[in-house]
Short mmCIF file of C-alpha atoms in Angstrom, two decimals:
data_model
loop_
_atom_site.label_atom_id
_atom_site.label_comp_id
_atom_site.label_asym_id
_atom_site.label_seq_id
_atom_site.Cartn_x
_atom_site.Cartn_y
_atom_site.Cartn_z
CA GLU A 1 88.60 72.00 85.25
CA ILE A 2 90.37 71.19 82.19
CA VAL A 3 93.11 68.79 82.60
CA LEU A 4 96.37 69.75 80.50
CA THR A 5 98.44 66.38 79.96
CA GLN A 6 101.81 66.89 78.56
CA SER A 7 104.23 64.60 76.60
CA PRO A 8 106.89 62.91 76.73
CA GLY A 9 107.87 63.52 80.71
CA THR A 10 111.38 63.70 79.40
CA LEU A 11 113.22 64.48 76.48
CA SER A 12 117.08 63.27 75.86
CA LEU A 13 118.34 66.01 73.55
CA SER A 14 121.51 67.29 71.78
CA PRO A 15 122.38 70.70 71.35
CA GLY A 16 121.11 72.13 67.92
CA GLU A 17 118.12 69.07 67.29
CA ARG A 18 114.74 70.18 66.82
CA VAL A 19 112.36 69.95 69.36
CA THR A 20 108.41 69.45 69.53
CA LEU A 21 106.71 69.23 73.26
CA SER A 22 102.97 68.56 73.11
CA CYS A 23 99.91 69.37 75.59
CA ARG A 24 96.64 68.23 75.12
CA ALA A 25 93.74 69.18 76.96
CA SER A 26 90.44 67.59 78.30
CA HIS A 27 88.24 70.31 77.00
CA SER A 28 88.71 73.00 74.56
CA VAL A 29 90.10 75.88 75.42
CA SER A 30 88.65 78.92 74.53
CA SER A 31 90.38 80.98 71.76
CA GLY A 32 94.02 79.22 72.00
CA ARG A 33 94.09 80.96 75.49
CA LEU A 34 97.12 78.84 76.33
CA ALA A 35 100.55 79.75 77.37
CA TRP A 36 104.23 77.75 77.43
CA TYR A 37 106.59 78.71 80.22
CA GLN A 38 110.15 77.58 80.66
CA GLN A 39 111.68 76.47 83.99
CA LYS A 40 115.47 76.18 84.66
CA ARG A 41 116.51 74.75 88.16
CA GLY A 42 116.08 77.16 91.10
CA GLN A 43 114.14 79.74 88.95
CA ALA A 44 110.64 81.14 88.93
CA PRO A 45 108.68 80.03 85.65
CA ARG A 46 109.23 82.33 82.39
CA VAL A 47 106.27 82.78 79.53
CA LEU A 48 107.87 82.27 76.66
CA ILE A 49 104.24 81.80 74.29
CA TYR A 50 100.88 83.03 75.17
CA GLY A 51 97.82 82.88 73.29
CA ALA A 52 98.74 79.51 71.91
CA SER A 53 101.38 81.14 69.17
CA SER A 54 102.13 84.57 70.85
CA ARG A 55 105.68 84.86 71.52
CA ALA A 56 106.69 87.10 74.49
CA THR A 57 108.70 90.22 74.45
CA GLY A 58 112.14 89.35 74.17
CA ILE A 59 111.83 85.40 73.94
CA PRO A 60 114.04 84.16 70.67
CA ASP A 61 112.53 83.14 67.60
CA ARG A 62 113.81 79.49 67.76
CA PHE A 63 110.84 78.97 70.07
CA SER A 64 107.28 78.91 68.17
CA GLY A 65 103.80 77.43 69.69
CA SER A 66 100.86 76.42 67.68
CA GLY A 67 97.58 74.49 68.24
CA SER A 68 93.83 74.89 68.71
CA GLY A 69 90.97 73.23 70.62
CA THR A 70 92.57 70.64 72.62
CA GLU A 71 95.68 70.09 71.04
CA PHE A 72 98.86 72.39 71.17
CA THR A 73 102.42 72.47 70.35
CA LEU A 74 105.92 74.02 71.16
CA THR A 75 108.67 73.65 69.13
CA ILE A 76 112.20 74.62 69.23
CA SER A 77 113.95 74.99 66.19
CA ARG A 78 117.21 74.58 67.09
CA LEU A 79 118.13 73.41 70.60
CA GLU A 80 120.64 76.16 72.62
CA PRO A 81 122.17 75.12 75.67
CA GLU A 82 120.52 77.29 77.71
CA ASP A 83 117.13 75.76 76.65
CA PHE A 84 118.07 72.82 78.61
CA ALA A 85 115.31 73.19 81.11
CA VAL A 86 111.06 71.94 82.12
CA TYR A 87 108.60 73.42 79.82
CA TYR A 88 104.86 73.59 81.16
CA CYS A 89 101.56 74.43 79.37
CA GLN A 90 99.04 76.88 81.12
CA GLN A 91 95.43 76.85 80.04
CA TYR A 92 93.45 80.00 81.16
CA GLY A 93 90.85 80.39 78.90
CA SER A 94 88.48 78.20 81.88
CA SER A 95 90.71 79.55 85.54
CA VAL A 96 94.07 78.23 85.35
CA SER A 97 95.48 74.92 85.08
CA PHE A 98 98.98 73.36 84.46
CA GLY A 99 100.09 70.91 82.69
CA GLY A 100 102.46 68.31 84.27
CA GLY A 101 105.69 69.36 82.37
CA THR A 102 108.17 67.95 80.12
CA LYS A 103 111.98 68.09 81.14
CA VAL A 104 114.11 68.81 78.53
CA GLU A 105 117.24 67.19 79.17
CA ILE A 106 121.27 66.83 77.68
CA LYS A 107 121.56 63.48 75.53
CA GLN B 1 110.18 97.41 85.03
CA VAL B 2 108.13 95.35 87.01
CA GLN B 3 109.31 93.40 90.15
CA LEU B 4 107.67 91.21 92.66
CA VAL B 5 109.47 90.40 95.69
CA GLN B 6 108.17 87.46 98.35
CA SER B 7 108.80 87.02 102.12
CA GLY B 8 111.46 84.47 103.13
CA ALA B 9 110.93 80.93 103.85
CA GLU B 10 109.00 79.73 106.24
CA VAL B 11 109.18 76.12 109.04
CA LYS B 12 105.48 75.41 109.88
CA LYS B 13 104.30 72.35 111.94
CA PRO B 14 101.19 70.51 110.81
CA GLY B 15 97.61 72.62 111.94
CA ALA B 16 99.46 76.03 111.97
CA SER B 17 98.84 78.68 109.57
CA VAL B 18 101.31 80.92 107.27
CA ASN B 19 101.14 84.02 105.69
CA VAL B 20 103.70 84.61 102.57
CA SER B 21 103.62 88.68 101.26
CA CYS B 22 104.58 89.86 97.67
CA LYS B 23 105.50 93.56 97.24
CA ALA B 24 104.99 94.71 94.03
CA SER B 25 105.63 98.17 92.48
CA ARG B 26 101.86 100.20 92.45
CA ASP B 27 101.79 99.98 89.18
CA THR B 28 101.55 96.53 88.91
CA PHE B 29 98.54 96.52 91.15
CA THR B 30 96.59 98.92 89.08
CA ASP B 31 93.86 97.24 87.34
CA SER B 32 95.95 93.72 87.68
CA ALA B 33 94.80 90.59 89.03
CA ILE B 34 98.14 88.69 91.26
CA SER B 35 97.91 84.85 91.11
CA TRP B 36 99.66 82.51 93.89
CA VAL B 37 101.07 79.24 92.31
CA ARG B 38 102.82 76.90 94.79
CA GLN B 39 105.18 73.72 93.65
CA ALA B 40 106.27 70.92 95.70
CA PRO B 41 110.03 69.63 95.91
CA GLY B 42 110.07 67.75 92.27
CA GLN B 43 106.40 68.46 91.16
CA GLY B 44 105.00 70.65 88.61
CA LEU B 45 103.28 73.61 88.95
CA GLU B 46 99.99 73.85 90.82
CA TRP B 47 97.76 77.06 91.04
CA VAL B 48 96.43 78.14 93.96
CA GLY B 49 94.31 81.46 93.55
CA GLN B 50 94.53 84.85 92.91
CA ILE B 51 92.77 88.10 93.63
CA ILE B 52 92.40 91.44 91.76
CA PRO B 53 93.41 94.17 94.23
CA SER B 54 91.12 96.78 92.49
CA PHE B 55 88.01 94.78 92.73
CA GLY B 56 89.04 92.60 95.72
CA THR B 57 87.59 89.80 93.73
CA GLU B 58 89.41 86.23 94.49
CA ASN B 59 89.12 82.80 92.75
CA TYR B 60 90.37 79.88 94.53
CA ALA B 61 91.65 76.37 93.69
CA GLN B 62 88.45 74.35 94.42
CA GLU B 63 91.17 71.43 96.75
CA LEU B 64 92.37 74.48 98.92
CA GLN B 65 88.88 76.48 99.15
CA GLY B 66 88.85 76.99 102.81
CA ARG B 67 92.04 76.56 103.77
CA VAL B 68 93.62 79.31 101.41
CA THR B 69 92.78 83.16 101.55
CA ILE B 70 94.13 85.55 99.08
CA THR B 71 93.96 89.58 100.22
CA ALA B 72 96.18 92.54 98.88
CA ASP B 73 96.66 96.76 100.09
CA GLU B 74 96.62 98.70 97.09
CA SER B 75 98.35 102.02 98.98
CA THR B 76 101.26 99.71 99.59
CA GLY B 77 101.21 97.54 96.65
CA ILE B 78 101.57 94.07 98.84
CA ALA B 79 99.44 90.87 98.31
CA PHE B 80 98.95 88.23 100.63
CA LEU B 81 98.25 84.35 101.00
CA HIS B 82 97.38 83.05 103.90
CA LEU B 83 97.25 79.52 104.12
CA SER B 84 95.53 77.49 107.44
CA SER B 85 95.74 73.85 108.82
CA LEU B 86 99.04 73.14 107.13
CA ARG B 87 99.48 69.65 106.36
CA PRO B 88 103.36 68.10 105.55
CA ASP B 89 101.46 67.88 101.40
CA ASP B 90 101.91 71.93 101.77
CA THR B 91 105.43 71.83 101.65
CA ALA B 92 106.19 73.77 98.61
CA VAL B 93 107.60 77.17 97.13
CA TYR B 94 104.98 79.32 96.73
CA TYR B 95 105.24 81.98 93.50
CA CYS B 96 102.90 85.38 93.28
CA ALA B 97 102.86 86.55 89.88
CA ARG B 98 101.08 89.24 88.08
CA VAL B 99 98.07 88.14 85.34
CA ALA B 100 99.14 89.83 82.16
CA GLY B 101 96.77 92.68 81.12
CA HIS B 102 93.67 93.86 82.94
CA LEU B 103 91.78 90.47 82.51
CA THR B 104 90.56 88.19 85.30
CA TRP B 105 91.82 85.18 83.55
CA ASN B 106 95.25 85.52 81.77
CA TYR B 107 99.11 84.56 81.37
CA PHE B 108 101.57 85.52 83.95
CA ASP B 109 104.14 88.38 82.42
CA TYR B 110 105.94 88.46 86.14
CA TRP B 111 106.91 86.43 88.77
CA GLY B 112 108.60 86.87 92.62
CA GLN B 113 111.43 85.38 94.05
CA GLY B 114 109.31 82.08 95.12
CA THR B 115 109.16 81.35 99.15
CA LEU B 116 109.81 77.84 100.33
CA VAL B 117 107.43 76.49 103.19
CA THR B 118 107.73 73.67 104.96
CA VAL B 119 105.77 71.72 107.06
CA SER B 120 107.23 69.60 109.19
CA SER B 121 106.71 68.04 113.04
#
């Protein structure tokens, strides 16, 4: 099983700031088969990025993903008020597993 | 527009079983897998298992093997999650999600609204 570790657990930021979230895998994720989701309180997750760097339909270009192997990153270039949420990474190269999440909260 | 509509909240006693349904449009089932993911209160996401309705192929999280069964009825477009021998730590919101594309393993592009299952004596 591939274990995903996200860091940090919580980020306190202000609107307009740039944010970088990390997702580290215990084993290499084949072919960059990694996705990022955003989840707001009381809602189902929503896919932002798949294939490590491809934006899902309708996702603003302030969201970008990068990485390969065991190190992946989600970057939000400029935080909007609606971006304060919890973010999860998911690998689907070997079965499926999720990271523990990073909460982005308003400072 | 793909929609996944789940059944309502359930309250069960320890040791009981629960069935949660996920109604999808017929197109959603065609050659696509349906996964189930759960989220305990205040916790992260945990993959439960999935089925490819067209082939009947099932895969389950190791921790739940033996207690979980996922089935699907292509004619009605409904997927079912059955979890037995319930424990208090099975209390969670259970989501169904469509696996994108026509692959066994892929990201989830559409999600149901979630079903709260509470296990309490």
